[in-house]
Short mmCIF file of C-alpha atoms and ligand atoms in Angstrom, two decimals:
data_model
loop_
_atom_site.label_atom_id
_atom_site.label_comp_id
_atom_site.label_asym_id
_atom_site.label_seq_id
_atom_site.Cartn_x
_atom_site.Cartn_y
_atom_site.Cartn_z
CA MET A 990 60.87 -38.88 27.74
CA TYR A 991 63.21 -41.73 26.95
CA ASP A 992 64.17 -44.36 29.34
CA ILE A 993 67.82 -44.85 28.44
CA ALA A 994 70.21 -42.56 26.30
CA VAL A 995 73.35 -44.15 25.26
CA ILE A 996 75.94 -41.42 24.19
CA GLY A 997 78.42 -42.49 21.71
CA ALA A 998 77.75 -44.82 18.69
CA GLY A 999 81.21 -46.94 18.83
CA ILE A 1000 81.54 -50.77 19.32
CA ILE A 1001 80.75 -50.04 23.02
CA GLY A 1002 77.74 -47.74 22.57
CA THR A 1003 76.05 -49.95 19.78
CA PHE A 1004 76.60 -52.97 21.99
CA VAL A 1005 75.10 -51.81 24.99
CA ALA A 1006 72.16 -50.15 22.86
CA ARG A 1007 71.79 -53.61 20.95
CA GLU A 1008 71.75 -55.64 24.27
CA LEU A 1009 69.30 -53.14 25.93
CA SER A 1010 66.90 -53.58 22.83
CA LYS A 1011 66.25 -56.78 24.07
CA TYR A 1012 64.26 -55.08 26.65
CA ASP A 1013 60.85 -53.23 26.48
CA LEU A 1014 62.47 -49.72 26.86
CA LYS A 1015 62.53 -46.63 24.87
CA ILE A 1016 66.12 -46.02 23.98
CA VAL A 1017 68.00 -43.29 21.92
CA LEU A 1018 71.60 -43.76 20.56
CA ILE A 1019 73.16 -40.35 20.39
CA GLU A 1020 76.34 -39.74 18.18
CA LYS A 1021 78.11 -36.62 17.10
CA ASP A 1022 79.49 -37.92 14.03
CA THR A 1023 77.72 -38.30 10.51
CA ASP A 1024 78.41 -42.34 10.86
CA ILE A 1025 78.35 -45.22 13.42
CA ALA A 1026 82.03 -46.04 14.45
CA ASN A 1027 83.64 -43.04 13.31
CA GLY A 1028 85.69 -42.55 16.47
CA THR A 1029 88.39 -45.15 17.76
CA THR A 1030 86.25 -48.11 16.63
CA LYS A 1031 87.32 -47.63 13.25
CA SER A 1032 91.07 -47.26 13.85
CA ASN A 1033 92.52 -50.03 15.54
CA SER A 1034 94.32 -53.54 15.25
CA ALA A 1035 90.90 -55.28 14.75
CA ILE A 1036 92.19 -58.21 16.96
CA VAL A 1037 89.97 -60.07 19.57
CA HIS A 1038 92.69 -60.88 21.90
CA GLY A 1039 93.29 -64.20 23.41
CA GLY A 1040 93.29 -62.34 26.95
CA TYR A 1041 96.59 -63.11 28.43
CA ASP A 1042 97.91 -59.55 28.25
CA ALA A 1043 95.60 -57.64 31.02
CA LYS A 1044 96.63 -57.62 34.52
CA PRO A 1045 95.03 -60.43 36.49
CA GLY A 1046 92.00 -59.05 38.83
CA THR A 1047 91.44 -56.07 36.51
CA LEU A 1048 88.19 -55.69 34.61
CA LYS A 1049 90.25 -55.38 31.40
CA ALA A 1050 91.29 -59.04 32.19
CA LYS A 1051 87.91 -60.27 33.29
CA LEU A 1052 85.84 -58.64 30.34
CA ASN A 1053 88.55 -59.59 27.76
CA ALA A 1054 88.02 -63.39 28.77
CA LEU A 1055 84.35 -63.19 28.94
CA GLY A 1056 84.03 -61.28 25.79
CA ASN A 1057 86.44 -63.53 23.50
CA PRO A 1058 84.34 -66.68 23.23
CA MET A 1059 81.12 -64.50 22.46
CA PHE A 1060 82.61 -63.25 19.25
CA ASN A 1061 81.31 -66.45 17.02
CA ASP A 1062 77.71 -66.26 18.08
CA ILE A 1063 77.22 -62.62 17.64
CA CYS A 1064 79.28 -62.21 14.30
CA THR A 1065 77.30 -65.49 12.95
CA LYS A 1066 73.96 -63.55 13.95
CA LEU A 1067 74.76 -60.32 12.42
CA ASP A 1068 76.44 -61.41 9.41
CA VAL A 1069 80.03 -60.11 10.33
CA PRO A 1070 83.57 -61.18 9.20
CA PHE A 1071 85.09 -62.81 11.85
CA LYS A 1072 88.05 -65.27 11.83
CA ARG A 1073 89.79 -67.22 14.92
CA ILE A 1074 93.19 -67.34 13.57
CA GLY A 1075 95.27 -67.56 16.64
CA SER A 1076 98.26 -65.28 17.76
CA LEU A 1077 101.72 -65.76 18.35
CA VAL A 1078 104.06 -63.44 20.65
CA ILE A 1079 107.55 -64.24 19.38
CA ALA A 1080 110.88 -64.00 20.96
CA THR A 1081 114.23 -63.47 19.60
CA ASN A 1082 116.37 -63.49 22.74
CA GLN A 1083 116.41 -64.85 26.46
CA GLU A 1084 114.70 -61.48 27.85
CA GLU A 1085 111.85 -61.56 25.31
CA MET A 1086 111.29 -65.53 26.10
CA ALA A 1087 111.22 -64.64 29.65
CA SER A 1088 108.49 -62.14 28.87
CA VAL A 1089 106.73 -64.58 26.77
CA ARG A 1090 106.67 -67.09 29.78
CA GLU A 1091 105.59 -64.08 31.97
CA LEU A 1092 102.50 -63.44 29.50
CA TYR A 1093 101.61 -67.29 29.55
CA GLU A 1094 101.64 -67.35 33.55
CA ARG A 1095 99.30 -64.41 33.29
CA GLY A 1096 97.14 -66.01 30.98
CA ILE A 1097 96.72 -68.84 33.02
CA GLU A 1098 95.74 -66.39 35.77
CA ASN A 1099 92.99 -65.13 33.44
CA ASN A 1100 91.65 -68.48 32.72
CA ILE A 1101 92.63 -68.28 29.09
CA PRO A 1102 92.35 -71.66 27.28
CA ASN A 1103 94.87 -73.77 25.08
CA MET A 1104 97.69 -71.51 25.23
CA MET A 1105 100.99 -72.96 24.38
CA ILE A 1106 104.70 -71.91 24.72
CA LEU A 1107 106.38 -72.95 21.46
CA ASP A 1108 110.09 -73.52 20.78
CA GLY A 1109 111.82 -71.70 17.49
CA LYS A 1110 111.39 -74.63 15.23
CA GLU A 1111 107.48 -75.05 16.01
CA THR A 1112 106.96 -71.44 15.77
CA ILE A 1113 108.68 -71.29 12.34
CA GLU A 1114 106.47 -74.46 11.18
CA MET A 1115 103.42 -72.19 11.87
CA GLU A 1116 104.83 -68.93 10.11
CA LYS A 1117 106.95 -69.69 7.31
CA ASN A 1118 107.60 -66.13 6.55
CA ILE A 1119 109.25 -64.90 10.22
CA ASN A 1120 112.45 -64.40 10.40
CA LYS A 1121 114.59 -67.41 11.46
CA ASN A 1122 116.27 -66.03 14.45
CA VAL A 1123 112.90 -66.64 16.51
CA ILE A 1124 113.72 -68.93 19.34
CA GLY A 1125 110.09 -69.22 20.71
CA SER A 1126 106.63 -67.87 21.22
CA LEU A 1127 103.22 -67.71 23.14
CA TYR A 1128 100.57 -69.33 20.98
CA SER A 1129 97.24 -68.72 21.73
CA PRO A 1130 94.66 -70.20 19.49
CA THR A 1131 91.39 -68.46 21.04
CA ALA A 1132 92.66 -64.93 19.35
CA GLY A 1133 90.83 -63.58 16.33
CA ILE A 1134 90.31 -60.97 13.89
CA VAL A 1135 87.18 -59.11 13.35
CA SER A 1136 85.92 -56.04 11.32
CA PRO A 1137 85.22 -53.71 14.20
CA TRP A 1138 83.39 -51.09 12.23
CA GLU A 1139 81.34 -53.63 10.53
CA LEU A 1140 80.42 -55.02 13.73
CA ALA A 1141 79.40 -51.84 15.15
CA VAL A 1142 77.14 -50.95 12.19
CA ALA A 1143 75.69 -54.44 12.33
CA LEU A 1144 74.84 -53.87 15.92
CA ALA A 1145 73.23 -50.27 15.58
CA GLU A 1146 71.44 -51.69 12.56
CA ASN A 1147 70.23 -54.48 14.82
CA ALA A 1148 69.19 -52.30 17.86
CA ALA A 1149 67.31 -49.99 15.19
CA ASP A 1150 65.56 -53.21 13.78
CA ASN A 1151 64.59 -53.65 17.44
CA GLY A 1152 63.34 -49.99 18.07
CA VAL A 1153 66.32 -48.09 19.28
CA GLU A 1154 66.24 -44.76 17.65
CA ILE A 1155 69.71 -43.52 16.29
CA LYS A 1156 70.49 -39.68 16.15
CA LEU A 1157 73.70 -38.95 13.91
CA GLY A 1158 75.50 -35.94 13.71
CA ASN A 1159 74.15 -34.70 17.34
CA LYS A 1160 76.84 -33.70 19.57
CA VAL A 1161 76.07 -33.55 23.26
CA THR A 1162 76.88 -30.13 24.42
CA ASP A 1163 75.45 -30.14 28.12
CA ILE A 1164 73.66 -32.64 30.37
CA LYS A 1165 71.34 -31.08 33.51
CA LYS A 1166 69.80 -33.14 36.18
CA VAL A 1167 66.20 -32.91 35.96
CA GLN A 1168 63.49 -34.28 38.36
CA GLU A 1169 62.94 -37.89 36.56
CA GLY A 1170 66.31 -38.14 35.02
CA TYR A 1171 68.59 -36.35 32.59
CA SER A 1172 68.17 -33.42 30.20
CA ILE A 1173 70.54 -33.88 27.46
CA GLU A 1174 71.18 -30.71 25.22
CA MET A 1175 72.70 -31.59 21.44
CA GLU A 1176 73.71 -28.84 19.00
CA ASP A 1177 70.38 -28.63 17.53
CA GLU A 1178 67.88 -30.39 19.73
CA LYS A 1179 67.35 -31.35 23.45
CA LEU A 1180 65.72 -34.57 24.88
CA GLU A 1181 65.22 -36.07 28.26
CA ALA A 1182 66.07 -39.61 29.35
CA LYS A 1183 65.64 -41.61 32.87
CA TYR A 1184 69.06 -42.98 32.51
CA VAL A 1185 72.13 -41.83 30.84
CA ILE A 1186 74.84 -44.27 29.60
CA ASN A 1187 77.95 -42.46 28.83
CA CYS A 1188 80.10 -44.61 26.07
CA ALA A 1189 81.55 -41.33 24.66
CA GLY A 1190 85.30 -42.87 24.13
CA ILE A 1191 87.99 -40.52 23.88
CA TYR A 1192 85.40 -37.69 25.24
CA ALA A 1193 83.79 -39.83 28.20
CA ASP A 1194 85.78 -37.72 30.94
CA ASP A 1195 84.36 -34.43 29.49
CA ILE A 1196 80.84 -36.06 29.33
CA ASN A 1197 81.09 -37.19 32.80
CA ALA A 1198 82.25 -33.69 33.61
CA MET A 1199 78.97 -32.33 32.50
CA VAL A 1200 77.13 -34.24 35.81
CA ALA A 1201 79.76 -34.79 38.22
CA PRO A 1202 82.94 -33.58 39.60
CA ARG A 1203 85.88 -34.89 37.49
CA SER A 1204 86.96 -38.02 38.96
CA PHE A 1205 88.90 -39.51 36.06
CA ASP A 1206 90.61 -38.12 32.98
CA ILE A 1207 91.03 -39.73 29.52
CA ARG A 1208 94.31 -38.97 27.49
CA PRO A 1209 94.70 -39.74 23.67
CA THR A 1210 97.69 -41.82 22.72
CA ARG A 1211 97.79 -42.10 19.18
CA GLY A 1212 98.93 -45.16 17.12
CA GLN A 1213 99.60 -45.36 13.65
CA TYR A 1214 99.14 -48.11 10.93
CA ASN A 1215 100.32 -49.18 7.43
CA VAL A 1216 97.69 -51.24 5.28
CA LEU A 1217 98.89 -53.29 2.42
CA ASP A 1218 97.17 -54.62 -0.67
CA LYS A 1219 95.54 -58.32 -0.58
CA SER A 1220 98.70 -59.26 -2.83
CA ALA A 1221 100.55 -59.10 0.59
CA GLY A 1222 97.74 -60.38 2.85
CA ASP A 1223 99.21 -63.99 3.17
CA ILE A 1224 102.76 -62.93 4.16
CA VAL A 1225 101.58 -64.35 7.83
CA THR A 1226 98.44 -66.20 8.88
CA HIS A 1227 98.23 -65.68 12.46
CA VAL A 1228 98.45 -62.24 14.33
CA ILE A 1229 102.17 -61.85 15.19
CA PHE A 1230 103.31 -59.62 18.19
CA GLN A 1231 106.73 -59.20 19.16
CA ALA A 1232 107.16 -59.89 22.95
CA PRO A 1233 107.11 -56.72 25.02
CA THR A 1234 110.46 -55.43 26.56
CA LYS A 1235 111.69 -52.43 28.60
CA ALA A 1236 111.70 -50.83 25.34
CA GLY A 1237 107.85 -51.04 24.48
CA LYS A 1238 105.45 -53.23 22.98
CA GLY A 1239 106.74 -53.97 19.80
CA THR A 1240 104.81 -53.87 16.21
CA LEU A 1241 102.22 -56.44 14.88
CA VAL A 1242 101.87 -57.70 11.87
CA ALA A 1243 98.52 -59.36 11.00
CA PRO A 1244 96.14 -60.26 8.00
CA THR A 1245 92.82 -58.42 8.34
CA VAL A 1246 89.13 -60.20 7.75
CA HIS A 1247 89.41 -59.06 4.20
CA GLY A 1248 92.52 -60.34 3.11
CA ASN A 1249 94.79 -57.37 3.50
CA LEU A 1250 97.84 -56.92 5.85
CA LEU A 1251 98.09 -54.88 8.80
CA VAL A 1252 101.64 -53.45 10.22
CA GLY A 1253 101.63 -51.26 13.34
CA PRO A 1254 100.80 -49.47 15.70
CA ASP A 1255 103.41 -47.12 17.66
CA ALA A 1256 102.17 -45.30 20.60
CA GLU A 1257 102.45 -41.42 21.04
CA ASP A 1258 100.69 -39.43 23.98
CA LEU A 1259 99.03 -36.46 22.42
CA GLU A 1260 96.85 -33.62 23.98
CA ASP A 1261 94.75 -33.09 21.10
CA LYS A 1262 91.86 -35.53 21.08
CA GLU A 1263 91.04 -34.93 17.30
CA ASN A 1264 94.46 -35.54 15.84
CA THR A 1265 94.23 -38.88 13.89
CA SER A 1266 96.82 -37.59 11.17
CA THR A 1267 99.68 -39.77 10.16
CA SER A 1268 103.16 -38.81 9.38
CA SER A 1269 105.89 -40.44 7.21
CA ASP A 1270 108.65 -40.39 10.22
CA ARG A 1271 106.06 -42.83 12.38
CA ILE A 1272 105.09 -44.83 9.68
CA SER A 1273 108.95 -45.32 8.47
CA PHE A 1274 109.53 -46.25 12.40
CA ILE A 1275 106.61 -48.89 12.35
CA ARG A 1276 108.05 -50.34 9.04
CA GLU A 1277 111.73 -50.61 10.50
CA LYS A 1278 110.29 -52.57 13.74
CA SER A 1279 108.10 -54.84 11.69
CA LYS A 1280 111.38 -56.24 10.05
CA LYS A 1281 112.03 -57.76 13.62
CA THR A 1282 109.21 -60.16 12.77
CA THR A 1283 109.68 -60.68 9.11
CA ASP A 1284 111.69 -58.88 6.25
CA LYS A 1285 109.49 -60.30 3.81
CA ILE A 1286 106.79 -57.36 3.85
CA PRO A 1287 106.55 -55.90 0.57
CA PHE A 1288 105.92 -52.35 1.70
CA GLY A 1289 105.57 -51.04 -1.84
CA ALA A 1290 101.98 -52.78 -1.69
CA THR A 1291 100.73 -50.28 0.91
CA ILE A 1292 97.57 -48.99 -0.10
CA THR A 1293 96.84 -46.66 2.68
CA SER A 1294 98.05 -45.48 6.50
CA PHE A 1295 95.65 -44.44 9.27
CA ALA A 1296 95.74 -43.46 12.91
CA GLY A 1297 93.71 -44.24 16.23
CA LEU A 1298 93.52 -42.77 19.41
CA ARG A 1299 93.48 -44.88 22.54
CA ALA A 1300 91.42 -43.90 25.40
CA LYS A 1301 93.82 -43.87 28.30
CA PRO A 1302 92.17 -43.42 31.51
CA SER A 1303 94.03 -42.06 34.66
CA THR A 1304 92.56 -45.14 36.52
CA GLU A 1305 94.64 -47.67 34.23
CA ASP A 1306 91.52 -49.92 34.19
CA PHE A 1307 87.96 -49.80 32.40
CA ILE A 1308 85.68 -47.50 34.24
CA ILE A 1309 82.40 -49.02 34.21
CA GLU A 1310 80.28 -48.15 37.17
CA GLU A 1311 77.05 -45.75 38.10
CA SER A 1312 78.62 -42.30 38.78
CA LYS A 1313 78.91 -41.91 42.46
CA ASP A 1314 77.98 -38.25 42.23
CA ALA A 1315 75.17 -38.78 39.72
CA LYS A 1316 72.39 -41.42 40.09
CA GLY A 1317 71.36 -43.15 37.05
CA PHE A 1318 74.50 -41.79 35.04
CA ILE A 1319 76.33 -44.85 34.02
CA ASN A 1320 80.14 -44.35 32.81
CA VAL A 1321 81.73 -46.72 30.63
CA ALA A 1322 84.76 -45.05 30.21
CA GLY A 1323 88.60 -45.59 29.61
CA ILE A 1324 87.64 -48.45 27.07
CA GLU A 1325 91.30 -48.69 25.79
CA SER A 1326 92.86 -51.78 24.54
CA PRO A 1327 91.31 -54.97 24.82
CA GLY A 1328 88.06 -52.94 24.71
CA LEU A 1329 87.23 -54.27 21.29
CA SER A 1330 87.78 -57.87 22.51
CA ALA A 1331 85.65 -57.12 25.63
CA ALA A 1332 82.93 -55.10 24.15
CA PRO A 1333 80.28 -57.94 24.17
CA ALA A 1334 80.78 -58.66 27.98
CA ILE A 1335 81.05 -55.06 28.55
CA ALA A 1336 77.76 -54.92 27.37
CA ASP A 1337 76.43 -57.57 29.29
CA TYR A 1338 78.16 -55.98 32.62
CA VAL A 1339 76.15 -52.76 31.79
CA VAL A 1340 72.87 -54.32 31.33
CA ASP A 1341 73.37 -55.86 34.73
CA ILE A 1342 74.25 -52.44 36.04
CA VAL A 1343 71.14 -51.03 34.47
CA LYS A 1344 69.20 -53.58 36.07
CA GLU A 1345 70.48 -52.78 39.38
CA VAL A 1346 69.92 -49.15 38.90
CA ALA A 1347 66.45 -49.35 37.33
CA GLY A 1348 65.15 -52.52 38.89
CA ASP A 1349 64.07 -55.56 36.66
CA LEU A 1350 63.58 -54.95 33.09
CA LYS A 1351 60.89 -56.58 31.03
CA ALA A 1352 62.30 -58.96 28.03
CA LYS A 1353 60.81 -58.40 24.45
CA GLU A 1354 58.96 -61.45 23.41
CA ASP A 1355 59.54 -60.21 19.91
CA PHE A 1356 63.22 -59.34 19.96
CA ILE A 1357 64.97 -59.95 16.31
CA ASP A 1358 68.30 -61.63 17.08
CA SER A 1359 69.72 -61.48 13.74
CA ARG A 1360 70.07 -59.38 10.83
CA ARG A 1361 69.12 -59.83 7.05
CA PRO A 1362 72.38 -61.24 5.67
CA PHE A 1363 74.27 -59.10 2.97
CA ILE A 1364 74.25 -60.47 -0.52
CA LYS A 1365 77.99 -60.65 -1.64
CA PHE A 1366 77.88 -60.91 -5.13
CA MET A 1367 81.28 -62.31 -5.94
CA GLU A 1368 80.75 -65.15 -3.45
CA LEU A 1369 77.78 -66.38 -5.34
CA SER A 1370 78.07 -69.33 -7.85
CA ASP A 1371 77.58 -68.56 -11.83
CA GLU A 1372 74.10 -69.74 -11.49
CA GLU A 1373 73.03 -67.54 -8.54
CA LYS A 1374 74.74 -64.60 -10.12
CA ALA A 1375 72.58 -65.19 -13.13
CA LYS A 1376 69.41 -65.63 -11.55
CA LEU A 1377 70.27 -62.49 -9.24
CA ILE A 1378 70.92 -60.03 -12.10
CA LYS A 1379 67.78 -61.16 -13.80
CA LYS A 1380 65.80 -60.39 -10.71
CA ASP A 1381 67.49 -57.19 -10.11
CA PRO A 1382 69.94 -55.81 -12.77
CA ARG A 1383 71.83 -53.42 -10.35
CA TYR A 1384 73.66 -56.77 -9.16
CA GLY A 1385 75.00 -56.78 -12.78
CA ARG A 1386 76.71 -53.47 -12.65
CA ILE A 1387 80.30 -53.57 -11.07
CA ILE A 1388 80.85 -50.17 -9.50
CA CYS A 1389 84.14 -50.91 -7.61
CA ARG A 1390 86.70 -52.85 -9.79
CA CYS A 1391 89.39 -53.46 -7.20
CA GLU A 1392 86.79 -55.04 -4.49
CA ASN A 1393 84.29 -56.06 -7.24
CA ILE A 1394 81.30 -54.48 -5.61
CA THR A 1395 78.09 -53.93 -7.38
CA GLU A 1396 75.50 -51.26 -7.65
CA GLY A 1397 73.16 -53.81 -5.94
CA GLU A 1398 75.33 -54.02 -2.69
CA ILE A 1399 75.89 -50.27 -2.59
CA VAL A 1400 72.05 -49.60 -2.49
CA ASP A 1401 71.36 -52.13 0.05
CA VAL A 1402 73.63 -50.61 2.61
CA ILE A 1403 72.01 -47.26 1.83
CA LYS A 1404 68.70 -48.40 2.50
CA ARG A 1405 69.01 -50.74 5.47
CA ASN A 1406 68.30 -49.68 9.08
CA ALA A 1407 71.36 -47.26 10.36
CA GLY A 1408 72.21 -47.16 6.46
CA ALA A 1409 75.00 -45.08 4.88
CA LYS A 1410 74.73 -41.55 4.25
CA THR A 1411 78.20 -40.76 3.26
CA VAL A 1412 80.77 -42.00 0.60
CA ASP A 1413 82.86 -43.27 3.49
CA ALA A 1414 79.81 -44.83 5.28
CA ILE A 1415 79.20 -46.99 1.99
CA LYS A 1416 83.16 -47.84 1.98
CA ARG A 1417 82.92 -49.17 5.45
CA ARG A 1418 79.70 -51.30 4.87
CA ALA A 1419 80.40 -52.45 1.56
CA ARG A 1420 83.99 -51.86 0.62
CA PRO A 1421 83.85 -49.75 -2.71
CA GLY A 1422 87.07 -47.65 -2.37
CA MET A 1423 88.84 -50.04 0.08
CA GLY A 1424 91.08 -51.44 -2.90
CA ARG A 1425 94.37 -50.78 -4.39
CA CYS A 1426 92.92 -47.36 -6.24
CA GLN A 1427 91.05 -46.15 -2.89
CA GLY A 1428 88.36 -45.03 -4.56
CA GLY A 1429 89.69 -43.27 -7.58
CA PHE A 1430 87.75 -44.95 -10.07
CA CYS A 1431 84.45 -45.66 -8.10
CA GLY A 1432 84.34 -42.45 -5.74
CA PRO A 1433 81.99 -40.46 -8.31
CA ARG A 1434 79.88 -43.23 -9.10
CA VAL A 1435 79.28 -43.96 -5.63
CA MET A 1436 78.48 -40.32 -4.94
CA GLU A 1437 76.05 -40.56 -7.62
CA ILE A 1438 74.05 -43.47 -6.48
CA LEU A 1439 73.95 -42.10 -2.95
CA ALA A 1440 72.52 -38.72 -4.07
CA ARG A 1441 70.15 -40.62 -6.25
CA GLU A 1442 69.05 -43.09 -3.49
CA LEU A 1443 68.77 -40.29 -0.62
CA GLY A 1444 67.01 -37.79 -3.06
CA MET A 1445 69.83 -35.32 -2.48
CA ASP A 1446 71.86 -32.73 -4.85
CA ILE A 1447 74.96 -34.52 -5.74
CA LYS A 1448 76.95 -31.31 -4.40
CA ASP A 1449 75.30 -32.22 -1.12
CA VAL A 1450 77.07 -35.24 -0.74
CA LEU A 1451 79.80 -35.50 1.94
CA LYS A 1452 82.81 -37.70 2.07
CA ASP A 1453 82.78 -38.41 5.92
CA GLY A 1454 82.52 -35.92 8.62
CA LYS A 1455 80.32 -32.76 8.80
CA ASN A 1456 81.06 -30.13 6.03
CA SER A 1457 83.45 -32.56 4.12
CA TYR A 1458 81.83 -31.78 0.79
CA ILE A 1459 83.56 -33.14 -2.46
CA LEU A 1460 82.10 -30.96 -5.10
CA THR A 1461 82.01 -27.43 -4.79
CA GLY A 1462 79.96 -26.61 -8.23
CA ASN A 1463 79.99 -27.05 -11.99
CA THR A 1464 83.06 -27.00 -14.04
CA LYS A 1465 81.34 -26.10 -16.66
CA GLU A 1466 78.12 -24.01 -16.97
CA ASN A 1467 75.38 -24.52 -19.61
C1 FAD B 2483 95.70 -48.04 17.91
C2 FAD B 2483 94.72 -48.70 18.81
C3 FAD B 2483 94.60 -50.21 18.60
C4 FAD B 2483 93.91 -51.18 19.29
N1 FAD B 2483 93.61 -52.29 19.01
C5 FAD B 2483 92.79 -52.90 19.65
C6 FAD B 2483 92.57 -54.37 19.58
O1 FAD B 2483 93.44 -54.95 18.54
N2 FAD B 2483 91.73 -55.15 20.04
C7 FAD B 2483 90.80 -54.47 21.02
O2 FAD B 2483 90.24 -55.41 21.70
N3 FAD B 2483 90.85 -53.10 21.07
C8 FAD B 2483 91.94 -52.56 20.67
N4 FAD B 2483 91.90 -51.34 20.94
C9 FAD B 2483 90.52 -50.54 21.54
C10 FAD B 2483 89.38 -50.44 21.05
O3 FAD B 2483 89.77 -49.86 19.77
C11 FAD B 2483 88.59 -49.71 21.77
O4 FAD B 2483 88.76 -50.25 23.02
C12 FAD B 2483 87.06 -49.27 21.37
O5 FAD B 2483 86.97 -49.13 19.83
C13 FAD B 2483 86.71 -48.36 21.95
O6 FAD B 2483 85.07 -48.27 21.53
P1 FAD B 2483 84.32 -47.25 22.07
O7 FAD B 2483 83.13 -47.36 21.71
O8 FAD B 2483 84.48 -46.99 23.48
O9 FAD B 2483 84.81 -45.73 21.71
P2 FAD B 2483 84.66 -44.94 20.15
O10 FAD B 2483 84.83 -45.70 19.00
O11 FAD B 2483 85.64 -43.79 20.34
O12 FAD B 2483 83.54 -44.42 20.13
C14 FAD B 2483 82.89 -43.46 21.12
C15 FAD B 2483 82.01 -42.49 20.17
O13 FAD B 2483 81.48 -41.45 21.17
C16 FAD B 2483 81.01 -40.46 20.31
N5 FAD B 2483 81.06 -39.14 21.13
C17 FAD B 2483 82.02 -38.61 21.79
N6 FAD B 2483 81.97 -37.27 22.31
C18 FAD B 2483 80.53 -37.29 21.86
C19 FAD B 2483 79.35 -36.33 22.36
N7 FAD B 2483 79.66 -34.93 22.73
N8 FAD B 2483 78.23 -36.38 21.81
C20 FAD B 2483 77.89 -37.28 20.99
N9 FAD B 2483 78.82 -38.48 20.55
C21 FAD B 2483 79.82 -38.27 21.23
C22 FAD B 2483 82.37 -40.30 19.27
O14 FAD B 2483 82.07 -39.41 18.49
C23 FAD B 2483 82.56 -42.02 18.89
O15 FAD B 2483 81.64 -42.17 17.92
C24 FAD B 2483 92.88 -50.39 20.05
C25 FAD B 2483 92.74 -49.03 20.07
C26 FAD B 2483 93.85 -48.24 19.57
C27 FAD B 2483 93.57 -46.67 19.39
#
């Protein structure tokens, strides 16, 4: 029997599992998809919010304020890209300026440090490409950008380094109360755990309903984005929000940690929890809205679009508590924005609940708090490159020419704990296929390497989800 089963390997489940792996506990992390971070965690704005936006007194506000300063430490330890570039909320008229001031006041109530209200001239001095009709802004220097899926993968790897068992491709289909805890049924197996932590994102209401009467619902709200090539990555240097008005929240324009430009999202209430499709009319709508921030975005440099589903809870706040109707079953539900920003603090909050529910936990003496760093070949000096290639010739073979990724880097992400098992899992960890050609050139080579390293037939290689086979057979038989 496991001590703890964590359901869902998004940023929340992986953070919770990693924090709990500091204690002497037998932990399993269960995920229905073929990889870590394949839900909302891979499809969001990737912003570590300053923390002025959430309503004071809510868990969202409290945990965003606590979570934000924790990013430097965790991202350094786990070798994940994070940049504290600051954010601006810009106003172009007096109504929007009033909204900027309201956000500032809220930020003060939420204990957000170092915010400033800037006038139009000061704002334009900070961002040369934004439109000249801006009359002021809220500057929040503590806001940042991160790679959410790389962080979740790193947390999962570190949790596994510390003994957490990870079961991917295992959908939880039912949970039953048993004498000592819960019996968790998955599609192909069954296990028992004393305590269950429900981090199932958009499905957290359905998982909760397996053990207790429905006390909350999660509704999906889709947000779509445009991603632009690195040639457009320096159009802005901060995260730029538009001031919220009665008409809505506006569109953001932000650089990514890897130097691309992100424009989006919109907001669309849906019924379907699987619908992450994008549509040309919504993308056009986002592009049009972004022009209020800057008319200098070269949309011809768009390389892809994507959509994510916000897990909107009926309670309007994060739901992080032991279920009143199921002892030892802890919900971490309704984690919509700023869930990523709050994630490190959510994990600590959950550990405290586990301590209350299970009694004091024994800390491990041999907890490994950092992860083996990645070799990023292109960041090495010529001398280091030559030395490395001599030691391991695979670092001398460039597989992805857009992002300059070597075979050595690809093999490394396959071989690690919580390593990549699909083409997109490699893409999310090492970036082949993230560039301008979106895998057109390197895709087949990545498949060959994956098949070789995992000892599988190349026809069994998956692009991403279950049954997403890329090859169906030989084009020429001998
Ligand atoms: C458009 C958009 C923009 C956002 N922007 C930001 C932002 O800039 N900053 C910020 O702080 N937050 C942002 N957020 C919110 C943030 O992305 C989420 O709070 C966060 O990703 C939630 O993580 P999670 O682990 O709870 O959910 P998920 O990442 O969805 O993880 C839940 C996991 O549970 C798994 N699961 C579900 N059902 C089962 C089952 N039956 N069995 C096994 N596994 C199961 C899923 O497959 C999934 O992997 C944004 C969200 C969206 C949609």
